[in-house]
Short mmCIF file of C-alpha atoms in Angstrom, two decimals:
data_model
loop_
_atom_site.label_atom_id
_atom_site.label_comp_id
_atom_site.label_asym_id
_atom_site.label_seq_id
_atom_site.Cartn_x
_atom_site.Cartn_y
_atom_site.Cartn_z
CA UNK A 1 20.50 46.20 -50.87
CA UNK A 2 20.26 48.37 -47.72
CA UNK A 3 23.27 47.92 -45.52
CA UNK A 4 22.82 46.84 -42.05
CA UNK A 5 23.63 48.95 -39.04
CA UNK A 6 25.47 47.74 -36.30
CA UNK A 7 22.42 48.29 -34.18
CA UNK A 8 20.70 45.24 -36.55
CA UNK A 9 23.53 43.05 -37.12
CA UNK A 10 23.74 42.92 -33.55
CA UNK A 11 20.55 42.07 -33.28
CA UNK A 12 20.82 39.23 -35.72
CA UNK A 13 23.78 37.51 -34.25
CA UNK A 14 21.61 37.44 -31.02
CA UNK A 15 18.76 35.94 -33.17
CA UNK A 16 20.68 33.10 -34.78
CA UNK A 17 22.45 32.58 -31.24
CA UNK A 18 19.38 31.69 -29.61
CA UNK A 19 18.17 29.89 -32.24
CA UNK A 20 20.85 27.61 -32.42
CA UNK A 21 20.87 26.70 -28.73
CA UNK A 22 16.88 26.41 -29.07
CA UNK A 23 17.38 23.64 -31.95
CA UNK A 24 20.34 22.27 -30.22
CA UNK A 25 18.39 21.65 -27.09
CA UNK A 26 15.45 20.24 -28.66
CA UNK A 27 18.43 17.96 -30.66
CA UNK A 28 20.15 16.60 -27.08
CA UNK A 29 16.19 15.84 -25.99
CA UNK A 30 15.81 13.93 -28.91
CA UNK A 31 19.03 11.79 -29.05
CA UNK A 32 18.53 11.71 -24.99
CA UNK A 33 14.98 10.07 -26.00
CA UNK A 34 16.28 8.01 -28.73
CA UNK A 35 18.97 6.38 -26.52
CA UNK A 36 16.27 5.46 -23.44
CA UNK A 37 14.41 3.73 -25.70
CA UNK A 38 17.07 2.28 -27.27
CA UNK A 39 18.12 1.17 -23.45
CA UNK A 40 15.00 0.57 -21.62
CA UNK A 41 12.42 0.11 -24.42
CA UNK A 42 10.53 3.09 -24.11
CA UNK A 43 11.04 6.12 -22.46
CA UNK A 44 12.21 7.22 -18.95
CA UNK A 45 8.99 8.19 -16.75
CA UNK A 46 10.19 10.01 -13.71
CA UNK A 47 7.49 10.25 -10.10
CA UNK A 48 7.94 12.01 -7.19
CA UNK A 49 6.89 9.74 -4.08
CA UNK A 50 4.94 11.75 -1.54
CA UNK A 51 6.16 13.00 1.82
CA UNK A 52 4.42 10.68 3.98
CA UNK A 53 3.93 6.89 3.28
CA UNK A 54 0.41 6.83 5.48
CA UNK A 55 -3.23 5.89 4.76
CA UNK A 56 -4.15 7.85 7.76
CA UNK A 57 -5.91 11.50 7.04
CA UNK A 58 -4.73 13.49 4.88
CA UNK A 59 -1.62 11.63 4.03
CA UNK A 60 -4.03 8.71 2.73
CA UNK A 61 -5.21 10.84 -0.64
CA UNK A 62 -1.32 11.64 -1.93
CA UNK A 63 -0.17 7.73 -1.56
CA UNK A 64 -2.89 6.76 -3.02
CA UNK A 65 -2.62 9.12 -6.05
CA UNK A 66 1.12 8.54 -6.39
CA UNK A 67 0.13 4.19 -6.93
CA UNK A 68 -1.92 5.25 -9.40
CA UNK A 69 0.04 6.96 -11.28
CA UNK A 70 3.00 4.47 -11.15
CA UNK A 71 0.50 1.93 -12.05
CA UNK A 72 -0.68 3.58 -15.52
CA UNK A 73 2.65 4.13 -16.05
CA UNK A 74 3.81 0.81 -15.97
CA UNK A 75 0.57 -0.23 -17.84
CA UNK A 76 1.78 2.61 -20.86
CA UNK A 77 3.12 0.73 -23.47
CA UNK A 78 5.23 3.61 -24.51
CA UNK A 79 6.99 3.75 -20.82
CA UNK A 80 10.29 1.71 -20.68
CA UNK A 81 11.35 2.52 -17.34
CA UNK A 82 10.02 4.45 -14.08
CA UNK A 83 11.64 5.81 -12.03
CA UNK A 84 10.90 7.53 -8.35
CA UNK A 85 12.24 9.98 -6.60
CA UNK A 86 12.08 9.62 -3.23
CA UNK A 87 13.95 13.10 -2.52
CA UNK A 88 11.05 14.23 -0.66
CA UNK A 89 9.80 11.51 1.43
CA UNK A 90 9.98 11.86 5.48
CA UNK A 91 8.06 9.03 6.96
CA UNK A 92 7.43 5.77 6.28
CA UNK A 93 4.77 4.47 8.30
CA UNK A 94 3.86 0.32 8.26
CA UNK A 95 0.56 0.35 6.42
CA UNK A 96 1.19 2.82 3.52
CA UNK A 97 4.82 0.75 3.04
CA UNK A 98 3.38 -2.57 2.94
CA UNK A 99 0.08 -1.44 0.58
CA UNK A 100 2.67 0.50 -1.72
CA UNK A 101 5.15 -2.63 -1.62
CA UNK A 102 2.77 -4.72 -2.72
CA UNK A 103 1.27 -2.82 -5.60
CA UNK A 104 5.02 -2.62 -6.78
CA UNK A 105 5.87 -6.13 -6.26
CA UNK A 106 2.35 -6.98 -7.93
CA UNK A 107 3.43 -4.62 -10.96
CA UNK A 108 7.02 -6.09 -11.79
CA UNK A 109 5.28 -9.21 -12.06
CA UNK A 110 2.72 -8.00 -14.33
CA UNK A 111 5.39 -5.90 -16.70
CA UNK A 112 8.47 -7.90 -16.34
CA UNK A 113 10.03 -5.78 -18.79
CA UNK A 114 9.40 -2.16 -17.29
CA UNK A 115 12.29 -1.15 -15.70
CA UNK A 116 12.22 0.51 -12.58
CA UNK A 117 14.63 2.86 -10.76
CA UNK A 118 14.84 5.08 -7.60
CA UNK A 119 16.50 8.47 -6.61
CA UNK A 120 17.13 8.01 -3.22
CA UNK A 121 16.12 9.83 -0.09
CA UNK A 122 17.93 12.39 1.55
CA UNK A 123 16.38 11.40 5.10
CA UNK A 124 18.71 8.35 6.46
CA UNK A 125 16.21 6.46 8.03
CA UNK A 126 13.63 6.52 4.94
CA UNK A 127 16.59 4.95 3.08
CA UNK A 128 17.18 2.49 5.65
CA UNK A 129 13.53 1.43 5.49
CA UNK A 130 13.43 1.37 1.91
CA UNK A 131 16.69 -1.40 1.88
CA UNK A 132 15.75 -3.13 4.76
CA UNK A 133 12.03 -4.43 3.21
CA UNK A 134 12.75 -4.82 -0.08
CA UNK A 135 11.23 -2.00 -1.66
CA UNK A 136 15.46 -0.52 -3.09
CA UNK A 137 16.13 -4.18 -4.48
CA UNK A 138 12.92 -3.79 -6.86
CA UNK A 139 13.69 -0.49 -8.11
CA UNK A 140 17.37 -1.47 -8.95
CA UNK A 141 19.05 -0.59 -5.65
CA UNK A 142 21.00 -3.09 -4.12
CA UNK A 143 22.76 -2.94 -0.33
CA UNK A 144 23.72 -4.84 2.14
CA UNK A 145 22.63 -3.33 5.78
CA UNK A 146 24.23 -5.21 8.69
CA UNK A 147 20.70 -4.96 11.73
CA UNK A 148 23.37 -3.46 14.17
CA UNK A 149 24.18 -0.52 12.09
CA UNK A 150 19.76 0.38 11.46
CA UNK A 151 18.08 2.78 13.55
CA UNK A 152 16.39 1.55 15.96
CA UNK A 153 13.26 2.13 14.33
CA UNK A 154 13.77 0.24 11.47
CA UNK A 155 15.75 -3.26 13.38
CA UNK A 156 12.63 -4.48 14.01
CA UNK A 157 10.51 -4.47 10.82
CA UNK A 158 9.58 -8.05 9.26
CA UNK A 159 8.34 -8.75 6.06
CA UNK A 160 6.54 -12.14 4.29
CA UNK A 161 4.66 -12.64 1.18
CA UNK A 162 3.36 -15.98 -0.23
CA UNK A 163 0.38 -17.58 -2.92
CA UNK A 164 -0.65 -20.25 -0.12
CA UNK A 165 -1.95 -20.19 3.25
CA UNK A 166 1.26 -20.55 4.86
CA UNK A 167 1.10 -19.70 8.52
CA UNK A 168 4.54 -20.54 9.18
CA UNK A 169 5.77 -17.15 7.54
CA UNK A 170 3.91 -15.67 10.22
CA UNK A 171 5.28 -17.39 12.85
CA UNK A 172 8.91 -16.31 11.45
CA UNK A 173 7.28 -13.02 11.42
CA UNK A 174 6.19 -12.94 14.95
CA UNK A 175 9.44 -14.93 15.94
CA UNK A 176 11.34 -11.66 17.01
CA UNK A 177 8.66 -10.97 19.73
CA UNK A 178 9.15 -14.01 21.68
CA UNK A 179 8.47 -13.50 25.20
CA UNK A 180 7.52 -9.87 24.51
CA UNK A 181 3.83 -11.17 24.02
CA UNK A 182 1.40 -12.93 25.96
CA UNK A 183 0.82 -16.52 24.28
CA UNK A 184 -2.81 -15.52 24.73
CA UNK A 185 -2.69 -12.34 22.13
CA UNK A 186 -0.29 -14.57 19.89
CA UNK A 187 -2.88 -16.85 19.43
CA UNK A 188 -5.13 -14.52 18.66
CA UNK A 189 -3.10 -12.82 16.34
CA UNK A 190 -1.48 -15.87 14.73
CA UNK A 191 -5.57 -16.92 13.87
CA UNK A 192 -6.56 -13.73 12.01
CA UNK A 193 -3.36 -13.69 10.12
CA UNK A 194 -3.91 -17.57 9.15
CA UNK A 195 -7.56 -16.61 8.69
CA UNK A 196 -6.33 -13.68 6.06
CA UNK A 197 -4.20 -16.18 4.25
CA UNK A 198 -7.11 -18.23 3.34
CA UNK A 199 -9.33 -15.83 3.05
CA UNK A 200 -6.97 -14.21 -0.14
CA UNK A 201 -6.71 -17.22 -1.32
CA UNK A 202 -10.24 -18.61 -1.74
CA UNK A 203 -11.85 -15.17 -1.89
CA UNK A 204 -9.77 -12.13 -2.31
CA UNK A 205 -9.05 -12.97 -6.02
CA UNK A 206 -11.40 -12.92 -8.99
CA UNK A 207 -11.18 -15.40 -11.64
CA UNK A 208 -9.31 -12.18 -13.97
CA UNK A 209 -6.15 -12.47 -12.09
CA UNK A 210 -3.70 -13.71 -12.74
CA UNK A 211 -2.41 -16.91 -10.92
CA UNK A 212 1.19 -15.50 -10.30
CA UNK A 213 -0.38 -12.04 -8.79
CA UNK A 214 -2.64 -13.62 -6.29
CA UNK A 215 -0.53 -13.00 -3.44
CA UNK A 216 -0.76 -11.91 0.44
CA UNK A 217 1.79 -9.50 2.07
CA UNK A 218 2.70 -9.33 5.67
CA UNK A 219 4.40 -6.49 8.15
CA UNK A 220 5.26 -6.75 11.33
CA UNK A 221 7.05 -3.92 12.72
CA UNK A 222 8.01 -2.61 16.51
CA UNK A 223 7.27 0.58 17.63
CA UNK A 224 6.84 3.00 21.04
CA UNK A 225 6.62 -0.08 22.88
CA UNK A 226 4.06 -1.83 20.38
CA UNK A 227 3.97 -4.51 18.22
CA UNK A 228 2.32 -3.67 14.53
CA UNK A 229 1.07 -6.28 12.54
CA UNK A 230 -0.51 -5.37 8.84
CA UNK A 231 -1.56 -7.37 6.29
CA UNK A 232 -2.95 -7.09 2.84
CA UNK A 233 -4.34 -8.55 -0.09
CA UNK A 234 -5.01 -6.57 -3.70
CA UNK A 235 -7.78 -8.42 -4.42
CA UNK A 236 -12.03 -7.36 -4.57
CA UNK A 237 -12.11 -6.13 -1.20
CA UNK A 238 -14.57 -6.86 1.83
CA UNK A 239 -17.35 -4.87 0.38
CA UNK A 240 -17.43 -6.25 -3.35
CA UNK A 241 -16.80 -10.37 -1.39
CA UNK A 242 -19.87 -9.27 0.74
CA UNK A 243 -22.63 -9.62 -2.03
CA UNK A 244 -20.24 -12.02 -4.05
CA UNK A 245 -22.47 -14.91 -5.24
CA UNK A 246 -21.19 -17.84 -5.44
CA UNK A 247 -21.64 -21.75 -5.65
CA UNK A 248 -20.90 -22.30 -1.90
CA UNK A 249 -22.38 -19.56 -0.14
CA UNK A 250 -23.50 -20.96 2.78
CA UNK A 251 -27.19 -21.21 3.96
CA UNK A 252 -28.31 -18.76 5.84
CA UNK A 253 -25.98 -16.17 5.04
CA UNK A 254 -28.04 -13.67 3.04
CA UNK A 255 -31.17 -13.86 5.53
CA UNK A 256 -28.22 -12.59 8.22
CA UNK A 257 -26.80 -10.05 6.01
CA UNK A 258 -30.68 -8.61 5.17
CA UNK A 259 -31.67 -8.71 8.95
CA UNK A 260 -28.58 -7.11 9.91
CA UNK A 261 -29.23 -4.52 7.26
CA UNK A 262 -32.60 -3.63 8.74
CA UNK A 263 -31.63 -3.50 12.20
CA UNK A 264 -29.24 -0.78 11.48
CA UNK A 265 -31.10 1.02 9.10
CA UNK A 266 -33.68 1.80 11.54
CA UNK A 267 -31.03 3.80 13.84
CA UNK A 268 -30.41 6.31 10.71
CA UNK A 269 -26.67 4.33 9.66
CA UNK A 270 -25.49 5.32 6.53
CA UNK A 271 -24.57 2.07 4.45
CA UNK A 272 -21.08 3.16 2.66
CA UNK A 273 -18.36 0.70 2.35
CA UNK A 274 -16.56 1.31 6.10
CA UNK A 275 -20.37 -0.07 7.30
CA UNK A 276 -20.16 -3.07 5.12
CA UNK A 277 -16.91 -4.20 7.09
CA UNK A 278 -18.53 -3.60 10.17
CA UNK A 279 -21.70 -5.98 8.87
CA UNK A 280 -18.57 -8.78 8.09
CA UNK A 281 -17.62 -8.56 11.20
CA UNK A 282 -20.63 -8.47 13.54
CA UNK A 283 -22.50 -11.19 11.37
CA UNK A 284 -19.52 -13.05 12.78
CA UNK A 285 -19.88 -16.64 10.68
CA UNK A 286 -18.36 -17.80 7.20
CA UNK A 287 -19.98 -17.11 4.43
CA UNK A 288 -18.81 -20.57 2.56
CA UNK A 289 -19.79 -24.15 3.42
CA UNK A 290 -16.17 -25.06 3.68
CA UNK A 291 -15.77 -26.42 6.90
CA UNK A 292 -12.18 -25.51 7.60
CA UNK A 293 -13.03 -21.40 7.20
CA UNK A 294 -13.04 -20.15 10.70
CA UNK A 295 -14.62 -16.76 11.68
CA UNK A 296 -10.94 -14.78 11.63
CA UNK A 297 -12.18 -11.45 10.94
CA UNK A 298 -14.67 -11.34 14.28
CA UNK A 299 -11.96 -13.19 16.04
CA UNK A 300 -9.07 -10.50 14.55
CA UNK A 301 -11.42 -7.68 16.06
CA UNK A 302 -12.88 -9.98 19.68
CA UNK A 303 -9.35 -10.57 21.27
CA UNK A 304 -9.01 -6.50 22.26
CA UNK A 305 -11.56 -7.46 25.05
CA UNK A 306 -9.96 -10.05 26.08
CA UNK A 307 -6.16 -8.42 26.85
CA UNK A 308 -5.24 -6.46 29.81
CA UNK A 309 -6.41 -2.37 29.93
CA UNK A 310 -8.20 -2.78 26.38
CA UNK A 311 -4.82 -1.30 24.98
CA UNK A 312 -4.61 -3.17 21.57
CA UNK A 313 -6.42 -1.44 18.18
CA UNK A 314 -7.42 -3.19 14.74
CA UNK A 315 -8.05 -0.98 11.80
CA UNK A 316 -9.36 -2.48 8.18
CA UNK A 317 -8.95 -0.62 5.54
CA UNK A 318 -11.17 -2.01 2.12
CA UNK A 319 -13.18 0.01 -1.04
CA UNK A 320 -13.55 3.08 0.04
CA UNK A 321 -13.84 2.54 3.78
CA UNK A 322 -12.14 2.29 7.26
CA UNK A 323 -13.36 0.53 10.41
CA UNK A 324 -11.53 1.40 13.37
CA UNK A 325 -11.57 -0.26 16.81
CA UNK A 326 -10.00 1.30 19.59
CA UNK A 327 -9.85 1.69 23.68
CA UNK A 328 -11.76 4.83 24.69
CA UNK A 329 -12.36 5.54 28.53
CA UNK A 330 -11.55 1.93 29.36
CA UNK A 331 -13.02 0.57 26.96
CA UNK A 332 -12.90 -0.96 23.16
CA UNK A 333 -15.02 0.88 21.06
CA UNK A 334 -15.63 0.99 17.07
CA UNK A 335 -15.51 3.60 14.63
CA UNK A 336 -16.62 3.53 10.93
CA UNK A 337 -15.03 6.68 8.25
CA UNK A 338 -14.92 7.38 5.03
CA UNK A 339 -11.27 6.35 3.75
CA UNK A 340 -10.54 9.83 2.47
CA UNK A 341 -12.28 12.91 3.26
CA UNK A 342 -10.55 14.87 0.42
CA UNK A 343 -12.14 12.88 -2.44
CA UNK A 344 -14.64 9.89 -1.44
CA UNK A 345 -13.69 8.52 -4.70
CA UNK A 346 -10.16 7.49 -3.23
CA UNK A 347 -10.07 3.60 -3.22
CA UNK A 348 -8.26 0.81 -1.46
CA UNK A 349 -7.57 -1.95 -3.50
CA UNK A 350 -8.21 -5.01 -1.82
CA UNK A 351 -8.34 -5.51 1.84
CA UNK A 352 -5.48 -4.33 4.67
CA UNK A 353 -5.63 -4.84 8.19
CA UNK A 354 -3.83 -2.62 10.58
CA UNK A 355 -3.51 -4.07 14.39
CA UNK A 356 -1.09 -3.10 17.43
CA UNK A 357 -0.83 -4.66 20.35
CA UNK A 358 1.17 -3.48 23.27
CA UNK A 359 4.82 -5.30 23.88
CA UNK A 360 5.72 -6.93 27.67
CA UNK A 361 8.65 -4.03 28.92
CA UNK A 362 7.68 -1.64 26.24
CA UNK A 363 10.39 -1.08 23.47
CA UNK A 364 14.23 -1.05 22.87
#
């Protein structure tokens, strides 16, 4: 046998070297693997959260893809615990929290035993946010925050979620803004949020769901001298309810919905889902015989002529569209847009509504 020269045995010590840390690598992985699913059940499936929690622009798209990741992990049956990273995330804006909150809240009650975990975020306020509504509690973070140590920012958000049409939440909700709003505008706001609540509950859901996931969630949340209200649902959505057929549909309804349908098609509209919200709104009835529904939705939308400088805005986010009403040289006007401009695939479960109203003395 040929002897080997230092040159080669060199060489092979470097060869078995690197093999061994290659197979003892690929050993910790393994034994790392083997002990998560030993603790959690499965294994550890790690997310990172976007920058901006937003469904406005181009901030809508990344939320939107970051829920639905999180919800096929949860729904992998080889996933034992999630876990997000919120490292990166900068802003965490009212309607992007609440619709993320309460597709997390909806998931631990559909996988009660998925784990979930955070890494926190670097940006103070973020983490503030994240404590103060609940969202660190669900993903294994618990801290108590005393309101005189938050950031201004944060002191003032609200939060309320129920299965029945509970107005009193709201007015817990709302209590924080006594005397900042006129009782006029409270009114107002108090019936579209009571008119939301029974909406979800007679309509929002399908018969699919289940009972224990048919929930509402509710933000309120001051800021730059405005009060923000937002509330959502995660059930079919305004545009799917709109040609719902059902046993008490009440008459009249679908000769309204055709004529309104023909009206606008003659100016050239195109009918995508952000027009179907505006044809629930300007129809303006119920579309059940029950004689307690109200006409919230119209009403939730009608009160920004009625306030002082048309200052207040509503925005309703459902399927894949967004109406928008807003003051614009004086006056209230209405704008319908595709949800996301990036991919008009990109979907809002359910139905959230978006409304500010300015505060009496501006804020804190």
């Amino acid at each position: 046998m040929k002897k080997l020269t230092q040159k080669q045995r060199e060489r092979q010590r470097r060869l078995m070297a690197y093999r061994w840390r290659s197979d003892r690598y690929q050993y910790l992985l393994r034994r790392r693997a083997r002990q998560n699913r030993e603790k959690y059940g499965g294994l550890i499936y790690y997310l990172k959260a976007p920058e901006h929690f937003d469904l406005t622009g181009r901030y809508t798209l990344p939320l939107l893809q970051f829920i639905k990741r999180l919800t096929k992990a949860a729904a992998s049956p080889d996933t034992g615990c999630i876990k997000l990273d919120f490292s990166s995330t900068e802003i965490m804006v009212a309607d992007g929290t609440l619709y993320f909150l309460a597709h997390l809240e909806r998931l631990k009650l559909l996988y009660p035993q998925k784990r979930f975990r955070m890494c926190p975020p670097s940006d103070a306020i973020v983490k503030q946010v994240l404590h103060h509504v609940g969202i660190a509690s669900h993903l294994g973070s618990v801290k108590d925050l005393q309101p005189e140590k938050l950031h201004k920012t944060v002191r003032y958000w609200h939060k309320a979620t129920g299965i029945k049409v509970e107005p009193g939440r709201a007015e817990n909700v709302f209590g924080s803004f006594e005397g900042r709003i006129t009782k006029e505008l409270q009114r107002s706001v108090y019936t579209g949020v009571s008119e939301a609540m029974t909406n979800c509950l007679h309509h929002a859901y399908d018969g699919g769901t289940p009972e224990i996931c048919r929930r509402w969630w509710l933000f309120s949340r001051e800021y730059n001298g405005e009060m923000h209200v937002v509330f959502c649902d995660l059930g079919i959505g305004i545009p799917n309810s709109l040609y719902r057929k059902t046993e008490d549909v009440q008459e009249g309804w679908w000769d309204a919905l055709r004529q309104w349908f023909r009206e606008n098609r003659k100016s050239g509209q195109y009918f995508d889902d952000a027009m179907k919200i505006k044809a629930a709104i300007e129809i303006g009835r119920t579309r059940t015989k029950l004689g307690h529904r109200g006409k919230g939705l119209k009403q939730m939308v009608d009160f920004l002529e009625k306030i002082g400088h048309n200052s207040a805005k509503v925005s309703i986010y459902s399927g894949k569209g967004v109406y928008h009403r807003a003051p614009k040289n004086g006056k209230p006007c209405e704008f319908t847009f595709p949800l996301s401009i990036q991919d008009r695939k990109a979907t809002i479960a359910g139905t959230l509504i978006h409304w500010s109203v300015p505060l009496i003395g501006g804020s804190d």
